[in-house]
Coordinates of C-alpha atoms and ligand atoms in Angstrom, one line a residue:
X1 CA 4.7 -4.2 -7.5
X2 CA 3.6 -7.7 -6.8
X3 CA 2.8 -8.3 -10.4
X4 CA 6.0 -7.5 -12.3
X5 CA 6.2 -7.0 -16.1
X6 CA 8.4 -10.0 -16.6
X7 CA 6.5 -12.7 -18.5
X8 CA 6.4 -16.3 -17.2
X9 CA 4.6 -19.5 -18.0
X10 CA 1.0 -19.5 -16.9
X11 CA -1.0 -22.4 -15.6
X12 CA -4.7 -22.3 -14.8
X13 CA -7.7 -24.4 -13.7
X14 CA -11.4 -24.1 -13.3
X15 CA -14.4 -23.3 -15.5
X16 CA -12.8 -21.8 -18.7
X17 CA -14.7 -18.5 -18.6
X18 CA -13.4 -17.8 -15.0
X19 CA -9.9 -19.2 -15.5
X20 CA -9.5 -17.1 -18.7
X21 CA -10.3 -13.9 -16.7
X22 CA -7.7 -14.8 -14.1
X23 CA -5.1 -15.4 -16.8
X24 CA -5.9 -12.0 -18.3
X25 CA -5.5 -10.5 -14.9
X26 CA -2.1 -12.1 -14.5
X27 CA -1.0 -11.0 -18.0
X28 CA -2.4 -7.4 -17.7
X29 CA 0.8 -5.9 -16.2
X30 CA 2.8 -7.1 -19.2
X31 CA 0.4 -5.7 -21.8
X32 CA -1.5 -2.8 -20.2
X33 CA 0.8 0.2 -20.1
X34 CA -1.8 2.8 -19.3
X35 CA -3.7 1.8 -16.2
X36 CA -0.8 2.1 -13.8
X37 CA -0.2 5.7 -14.8
X38 CA -3.8 6.6 -14.6
X39 CA -6.0 8.1 -11.8
X40 CA -4.1 8.4 -8.5
X41 CA -2.2 5.2 -8.9
X42 CA 1.3 6.8 -9.5
X43 CA 1.0 8.9 -6.3
X44 CA 3.0 6.9 -3.8
X45 CA 5.2 3.8 -3.8
X46 CA 4.2 0.9 -1.7
X47 CA 5.9 -2.5 -1.3
X48 CA 4.2 -5.4 -3.1
X49 CA 1.5 -3.1 -4.5
X50 CA -1.1 -4.9 -6.6
X51 CA -0.7 -3.9 -10.3
X52 CA -3.6 -1.5 -11.1
X53 CA -4.4 -3.3 -14.4
X54 CA -4.8 -6.6 -12.4
X55 CA -7.0 -4.9 -9.9
X56 CA -9.2 -3.4 -12.6
X57 CA -9.9 -6.8 -14.1
X58 CA -10.6 -8.3 -10.7
X59 CA -13.1 -5.5 -9.8
X60 CA -15.0 -6.2 -13.1
X61 CA -15.0 -9.9 -12.3
X62 CA -16.2 -9.9 -8.7
X63 CA -18.7 -7.1 -9.3
X64 CA -20.1 -8.3 -12.6
X65 CA -23.7 -8.6 -11.2
X66 CA -23.4 -5.8 -8.7
X67 CA -25.2 -2.5 -8.3
X68 CA -23.3 0.7 -7.4
X69 CA -24.7 0.6 -3.9
X70 CA -23.0 -2.8 -3.4
X71 CA -19.7 -2.8 -1.5
X72 CA -16.3 -4.2 -2.5
X73 CA -13.9 -5.0 0.3
X74 CA -10.1 -5.2 0.5
X75 CA -9.1 -6.5 4.0
X76 CA -5.3 -5.9 3.3
X77 CA -5.8 -2.7 1.3
X78 CA -2.2 -1.3 1.5
X79 CA -1.9 1.8 -0.6
X80 CA -5.5 1.4 -1.9
X81 CA -5.1 0.1 -5.4
X82 CA -8.3 -1.9 -5.2
X83 CA -10.2 1.0 -3.6
X84 CA -9.1 3.3 -6.4
X85 CA -10.4 0.9 -9.0
X86 CA -13.6 0.1 -7.1
X87 CA -14.2 3.9 -6.8
X88 CA -13.4 4.4 -10.5
X89 CA -16.0 1.7 -11.4
X90 CA -18.6 3.5 -9.2
X91 CA -18.8 1.0 -6.4
X92 CA -18.8 1.6 -2.7
X93 CA -15.8 0.1 -1.1
X94 CA -14.1 -0.6 2.3
X95 CA -10.5 -1.1 3.0
X96 CA -8.7 -2.4 6.1
X97 CA -5.0 -2.3 6.9
X98 CA -3.1 -2.4 10.2
X99 CA -0.5 -0.1 8.8
X100 CA -1.2 3.6 9.5
X101 CA 0.8 4.7 6.5
X102 CA -1.3 2.5 4.2
X103 CA -4.5 4.1 5.5
X104 CA -3.0 7.6 5.1
X105 CA -2.0 6.9 1.5
X106 CA -5.2 5.0 0.6
X107 CA -7.3 7.8 2.0
X108 CA -5.4 10.5 0.0
X109 CA -5.7 8.4 -3.2
X110 CA -9.5 8.1 -3.0
X111 CA -10.3 11.5 -1.5
X112 CA -13.8 12.2 -2.8
X113 CA -14.4 15.9 -2.5
X114 CA -15.7 18.8 -4.5
X115 CA -13.6 20.5 -7.2
X116 CA -13.2 23.5 -4.9
X117 CA -11.5 21.3 -2.3
X118 CA -9.2 19.8 -4.9
X119 CA -8.2 23.3 -5.9
X120 CA -7.5 24.0 -2.2
X121 CA -5.1 21.1 -2.2
X122 CA -3.2 22.5 -5.1
X123 CA -3.2 26.1 -3.8
X124 CA -2.2 25.2 -0.3
X125 CA 0.6 22.9 -1.5
X126 CA 1.9 25.7 -3.8
X127 CA 1.8 28.2 -0.9
X128 CA 3.6 25.9 1.4
X129 CA 6.2 25.2 -1.3
X130 CA 6.8 28.9 -1.8
X131 CA 7.2 29.5 1.9
X132 CA 9.8 26.7 2.2
X133 CA 11.8 28.0 -0.8
X134 CA 11.7 31.5 0.6
X135 CA 12.9 30.3 4.0
X136 CA 15.8 28.4 2.2
X137 CA 16.9 31.6 0.5
X138 CA 16.7 33.6 3.8
X139 CA 18.7 30.9 5.6
X140 CA 21.6 31.5 3.2
X141 CA 21.8 35.2 4.2
X142 CA 24.3 36.3 6.8
X143 CA 23.2 35.8 10.5
X144 CA 20.0 34.0 9.5
X145 CA 18.4 31.8 12.1
X146 CA 17.6 28.3 10.7
X147 CA 14.0 27.4 10.9
X148 CA 13.3 25.1 13.9
X149 CA 12.7 21.4 13.7
X150 CA 9.1 20.2 13.7
X151 CA 7.8 19.5 17.2
X152 CA 4.9 17.1 16.8
X153 CA 2.7 16.9 19.8
X154 CA 3.1 13.7 21.9
X155 CA 6.5 12.7 20.5
X156 CA 10.0 13.2 22.1
X157 CA 11.7 15.7 19.6
X158 CA 15.2 14.6 20.6
X159 CA 14.6 10.9 20.1
X160 CA 13.0 11.7 16.8
X161 CA 15.9 13.9 15.8
X162 CA 18.4 11.1 16.7
X163 CA 16.5 8.5 14.6
X164 CA 16.3 10.8 11.6
X165 CA 19.9 12.2 11.7
X166 CA 21.5 9.9 9.1
X167 CA 18.7 10.0 6.6
X168 CA 19.0 13.4 4.8
X169 CA 21.5 16.1 3.9
X170 CA 21.1 19.0 6.4
X171 CA 19.5 21.4 4.0
X172 CA 17.0 18.8 2.8
X173 CA 16.1 17.9 6.4
X174 CA 15.5 21.6 7.2
X175 CA 13.2 21.8 4.1
X176 CA 11.3 18.7 5.1
X177 CA 10.9 19.8 8.7
X178 CA 9.5 23.1 7.6
X179 CA 7.2 21.5 5.0
X180 CA 5.8 19.2 7.8
X181 CA 5.5 22.0 10.3
X182 CA 3.4 24.1 7.8
X183 CA 1.3 21.0 7.1
X184 CA 0.8 20.6 10.9
X185 CA -0.5 24.1 11.0
X186 CA -3.1 23.3 8.3
X187 CA -4.0 20.2 10.2
X188 CA -4.9 22.2 13.2
X189 CA -7.9 23.8 11.4
X190 CA -8.5 21.2 8.6
X191 CA -7.5 17.7 9.6
X192 CA -8.7 16.2 6.3
X193 CA -6.7 18.4 4.1
X194 CA -3.8 18.2 6.5
X195 CA -3.7 14.4 6.2
X196 CA -3.8 14.5 2.4
X197 CA -0.8 17.0 2.5
X198 CA 1.0 14.8 4.9
X199 CA 0.6 11.9 2.4
X200 CA 2.3 14.2 -0.1
X201 CA 5.2 14.7 2.2
X202 CA 5.4 10.9 2.7
X203 CA 5.4 10.4 -1.1
X204 CA 8.7 12.3 -1.6
X205 CA 10.6 11.2 1.5
X206 CA 12.7 8.4 0.0
X207 CA 13.4 10.4 -3.2
X208 CA 15.3 13.0 -1.2
X209 CA 16.8 10.6 1.4
X210 CA 20.1 8.8 1.6
X211 CA 18.5 5.4 1.0
X212 CA 17.8 3.7 -2.4
X213 CA 14.1 3.0 -1.8
X214 CA 11.7 1.8 0.9
X215 CA 12.5 -1.9 0.1
X216 CA 16.2 -1.4 -0.5
X217 CA 18.2 -0.5 2.6
X218 CA 21.4 0.5 0.7
X219 CA 22.8 3.9 1.8
X220 CA 23.6 6.0 -1.1
X221 CA 25.2 9.5 -1.7
X222 CA 22.3 11.3 -3.1
X223 CA 23.0 14.9 -4.0
X224 CA 19.7 16.6 -3.5
X225 CA 19.7 20.2 -4.9
X226 CA 18.5 23.0 -2.6
X227 CA 14.7 23.5 -2.9
X228 CA 14.2 20.1 -4.4
X229 CA 12.1 18.7 -1.6
X230 CA 9.7 21.7 -1.7
X231 CA 9.4 21.5 -5.5
X232 CA 8.8 17.7 -5.5
X233 CA 6.2 18.1 -2.8
X234 CA 4.2 20.6 -4.9
X235 CA 4.5 18.4 -8.0
X236 CA 3.2 15.5 -6.0
X237 CA 0.2 17.4 -4.6
X238 CA -0.7 18.7 -8.1
X239 CA -0.4 15.2 -9.6
X240 CA -2.6 13.8 -6.8
X241 CA -5.2 16.6 -7.4
X242 CA -5.2 15.8 -11.1
X243 CA -5.7 12.1 -10.5
X244 CA -8.5 12.9 -8.1
X245 CA -10.1 15.1 -10.8
X246 CA -10.1 12.0 -13.1
X247 CA -11.5 9.8 -10.4
X248 CA -14.3 12.2 -9.7
X249 CA -15.8 11.8 -13.2
X250 CA -17.5 8.7 -11.8
X251 CA -20.1 9.4 -9.1
X252 CA -19.4 7.6 -5.9
X253 CA -18.8 7.7 -2.2
X254 CA -15.5 8.1 -0.4
X255 CA -14.3 4.5 0.4
X256 CA -14.3 3.7 4.1
X257 CA -10.8 3.0 5.4
X258 CA -10.1 1.4 8.7
X259 CA -6.7 1.0 10.5
X260 CA -7.6 -2.4 11.9
X261 CA -6.5 -6.1 11.9
X262 CA -7.9 -7.9 8.9
X263 CA -8.8 -10.8 11.1
X264 CA -11.4 -8.5 12.8
X265 CA -13.1 -7.8 9.5
X266 CA -16.4 -9.1 11.0
X267 CA -16.4 -6.0 13.3
X268 CA -16.6 -3.7 10.3
X269 CA -18.6 -5.6 7.7
X270 CA -21.9 -7.2 8.5
X271 CA -22.3 -10.9 7.5
X272 CA -22.9 -11.0 3.7
X273 CA -22.2 -7.3 3.5
X274 CA -19.5 -7.5 0.7
X275 CA -20.6 -8.1 -2.8
X276 CA -17.0 -9.0 -3.7
X277 CA -13.6 -9.2 -2.0
X278 CA -10.3 -8.5 -3.7
X279 CA -7.2 -8.7 -1.7
X280 CA -3.5 -9.5 -1.6
X281 CA -2.5 -10.8 1.9
X282 CA 1.2 -10.5 2.9
X283 CA 3.4 -13.3 1.5
X284 CA 5.1 -15.5 4.1
X285 CA 8.5 -14.0 5.2
X286 CA 8.8 -11.8 2.1
X287 CA 8.3 -8.2 3.3
X288 CA 8.6 -6.3 6.6
X289 CA 6.1 -3.5 6.2
X290 CA 6.9 -2.1 9.7
X291 CA 10.6 -2.1 8.8
X292 CA 10.3 -0.7 5.3
X293 CA 8.3 2.2 6.5
X294 CA 10.2 3.1 9.7
X295 CA 11.5 6.3 8.1
X296 CA 8.0 7.4 7.2
X297 CA 6.7 6.3 10.7
X298 CA 9.4 8.3 12.4
X299 CA 9.3 11.4 10.1
X300 CA 5.6 11.7 9.9
X301 CA 5.1 10.6 13.6
X302 CA 2.6 7.8 12.9
X303 CA 1.8 5.5 15.8
X304 CA 2.6 2.0 14.7
X305 CA 2.6 -0.3 17.8
X306 CA -0.4 -2.3 16.6
X307 CA 1.3 -2.9 13.2
X308 CA 4.6 -3.9 14.9
X309 CA 2.7 -6.5 16.9
X310 CA 0.0 -7.7 14.6
X311 CA 1.7 -7.7 11.1
X312 CA 1.0 -11.0 9.5
X313 CA 3.9 -13.0 7.8
X314 CA 6.6 -10.4 8.3
X315 CA 10.1 -11.4 7.5
X316 CA 11.2 -10.5 11.1
X317 CA 8.6 -12.9 12.5
X318 CA 10.5 -15.7 10.8
X319 CA 13.9 -14.7 12.1
X320 CA 14.0 -16.9 15.3
X321 CA 11.9 -20.0 15.1
X322 CA 10.7 -20.2 11.5
X323 CA 8.7 -23.4 12.0
X324 CA 6.6 -21.8 14.7
X325 CA 6.3 -18.6 12.5
X326 CA 5.0 -20.7 9.6
X327 CA 2.4 -22.3 11.8
X328 CA 1.4 -18.8 12.9
X329 CA 1.2 -17.6 9.3
X330 CA -1.0 -20.5 8.3
X331 CA -3.2 -19.9 11.3
X332 CA -3.5 -16.2 10.3
X333 CA -4.3 -17.2 6.7
X334 CA -7.1 -19.6 8.0
X335 CA -8.5 -16.8 10.2
X336 CA -8.5 -14.4 7.2
X337 CA -10.3 -16.9 5.0
X338 CA -12.9 -17.5 7.7
X339 CA -13.6 -13.7 8.0
X340 CA -13.8 -13.4 4.2
X341 CA -16.3 -16.2 4.1
X342 CA -18.5 -14.4 6.6
X343 CA -18.3 -11.0 5.0
X344 CA -19.0 -12.3 1.5
X345 CA -22.5 -12.3 0.2
X346 CA -23.9 -15.8 -0.6
X347 CA -22.9 -16.7 -4.2
X348 CA -20.2 -13.9 -4.1
X349 CA -16.6 -14.2 -5.3
X350 CA -13.4 -13.3 -3.5
X351 CA -10.2 -12.9 -5.6
X352 CA -6.9 -13.4 -3.6
X353 CA -3.5 -12.6 -5.0
X354 CA -0.9 -14.7 -3.2
X355 CA 2.7 -15.6 -3.8
X356 CA 5.1 -18.5 -3.1
X357 CA 8.2 -17.7 -1.0
X358 CA 11.1 -19.3 0.8
X359 CA 11.5 -19.3 4.6
X360 CA 14.6 -20.8 6.2
X361 CA 15.5 -22.6 2.9
X362 CA 12.0 -24.2 2.7
X363 CA 9.6 -23.4 -0.1
X364 CA 6.2 -22.1 1.0
X365 CA 3.5 -22.9 -1.7
X366 CA 0.9 -20.3 -1.2
X367 CA -1.8 -22.0 -3.3
X368 CA -1.5 -25.2 -1.3
X369 CA -1.7 -23.3 2.0
X370 CA -4.7 -21.4 0.8
X371 CA -6.5 -24.6 -0.3
X372 CA -5.8 -26.0 3.2
X373 CA -7.4 -22.9 4.8
X374 CA -10.7 -23.2 2.9
X375 CA -13.9 -23.8 4.7
X376 CA -17.2 -25.5 3.6
X377 CA -18.6 -22.0 3.0
X378 CA -15.8 -20.9 0.7
X379 CA -14.8 -23.1 -2.2
X380 CA -12.1 -22.8 -4.8
X381 CA -13.8 -21.7 -8.1
X382 CA -10.7 -21.2 -10.3
X383 CA -7.0 -20.3 -10.1
X384 CA -4.3 -19.1 -12.4
X385 CA -0.5 -19.1 -11.6
X386 CA 2.3 -17.4 -13.3
X387 CA 5.9 -18.7 -12.9
X388 CA 8.2 -16.2 -11.3
X389 CA 12.0 -16.0 -11.6
X390 CA 14.0 -17.7 -8.8
X391 CA 16.1 -15.2 -6.8
X392 CA 19.4 -17.0 -6.3
X393 CA 20.5 -20.5 -5.4
X394 CA 18.7 -20.8 -2.1
X395 CA 15.4 -20.4 -3.9
X396 CA 16.4 -22.8 -6.7
X397 CA 17.3 -25.5 -4.1
X398 CA 14.2 -24.8 -2.1
X399 CA 11.8 -25.1 -5.0
X400 CA 13.7 -28.0 -6.7
X401 CA 11.5 -29.5 -9.4
X402 CA 8.5 -27.3 -8.8
X403 CA 8.2 -23.8 -10.0
X404 CA 7.8 -20.6 -7.9
X405 CA 4.7 -18.6 -8.8
X406 CA 2.3 -15.9 -8.0
X407 CA -1.3 -16.9 -8.0
X408 CA -4.7 -15.4 -8.4
X409 CA -7.2 -17.6 -6.6
X410 CA -11.0 -17.2 -7.1
X411 CA -13.1 -18.3 -4.2
X412 CA -16.8 -18.8 -4.3
X413 CA -19.2 -18.3 -1.3
X414 CA -21.7 -21.1 -1.1
X415 CA -25.3 -19.9 -2.0
Ligands
SAM501 C1 0.6 -7.2 -0.2 S1 0.3 -5.8 0.7 C2 -1.2 -5.2 0.0 C3 -0.8 -4.2 -1.0 C4 -2.1 -3.6 -1.7 N1 -2.9 -4.5 -2.4 C5 -1.7 -2.4 -2.6 O1 -2.0 -2.4 -3.8 O2 -1.1 -1.4 -2.1 C6 -0.2 -6.5 2.3 C7 -0.7 -5.5 3.3 O3 -1.1 -6.3 4.5 C8 -1.0 -5.4 5.6 N2 -1.1 -6.2 6.8 C9 -0.2 -7.0 7.4 N3 -0.7 -7.6 8.5 C10 -1.9 -7.1 8.6 C11 -3.0 -7.4 9.5 N4 -2.9 -8.2 10.5 N5 -4.2 -6.8 9.3 C12 -4.4 -5.9 8.3 N6 -3.4 -5.6 7.4 C13 -2.2 -6.2 7.5 C14 0.3 -4.7 5.3 O4 0.4 -3.5 6.0 C15 0.3 -4.5 3.8 O5 -0.2 -3.2 3.5

């Protein structure tokens, strides 16, 4: 998560009542051990996920004078942490992300449906799990035909097969393919439930693969027992349904989630339509969402061209000419700030979580860049920064006398 549990020195500035809340939001991951395990938060991993305890405090902050009909917006919603917290607090919300996987996961985590539908999620997952386990047993009998690979419509099955060949042990691959095929069948009649089940398949992929995790590309020898993929899938679906039960105690609408470029937020939110904005834009050159999620894109067959082309600040975009990439990143940040200023209601607050990074041996100070991107409409109200450990000598040299930090920046829209 972007807010680790490691403590670090905290610096803050601004009116004491606001600065203190930002400090509490930075400290929350180190002292709050419950929020991250509550609701649907534990459902799916996601790189640089906002800590749920931080999101909870920021929702309270930006929505302190809001009514339930008011809307909270996260233009880089990722796996939907802010949307879950906004939904739990009873507010309408809207999330945007260019990553199709982010939208699939955020939608599943905020699925606002009747209890009957949540039971259907549990029952359907259990039935699919049983079918996959049964097929596994039959496959071990003499002369058994292995179940065929999934054939998703509109994708070349051979190319997909080649891309996925190294990722799983053969028996796990067969289980996963059958799981996904059965989910496809549900999708034909009930696309909404099919999408939620597909998110459950996504949630277990790395756990049964030959890679450490989605952010660690190390190949490992993972011995996955037969039937494990099916069992994990069912557990994940039941855990999600339980989390959705808890979320449904609070009345509220299903958050609107758009697979879209955050810089086009104005196409989705009317001027002044957001009572508060909470977001964590990508850090410069730190992650590569399109790369980290290639297995999931390939396995689930998610179309990701727009993400490959439009991802802001990706590590790969800094690979060739880092000076130009930095200019592009700062431009994207300025465009984002401008769209936030338009979407935010006069007198409203936007809380941005940003982090320092290093690109080509140079330190990038996110707080400085954000200050430079501000407009007359959007002013700095308060900030809090927490020192983060340096990762190796390149970072120590790049930051020199200054510290590396993660910041929560509170912006105020002019009345
Ligand atoms: C730091 S993550 C957000 C994580 C999120 N707060 C969570 O808790 O899961 C940044 C997100 O920005 C998204 N992103 C990158 N470029 C984008 C763009 N041009 N428009 C919209 N989203 C983008 C990435 O896909 C990623 O999900």
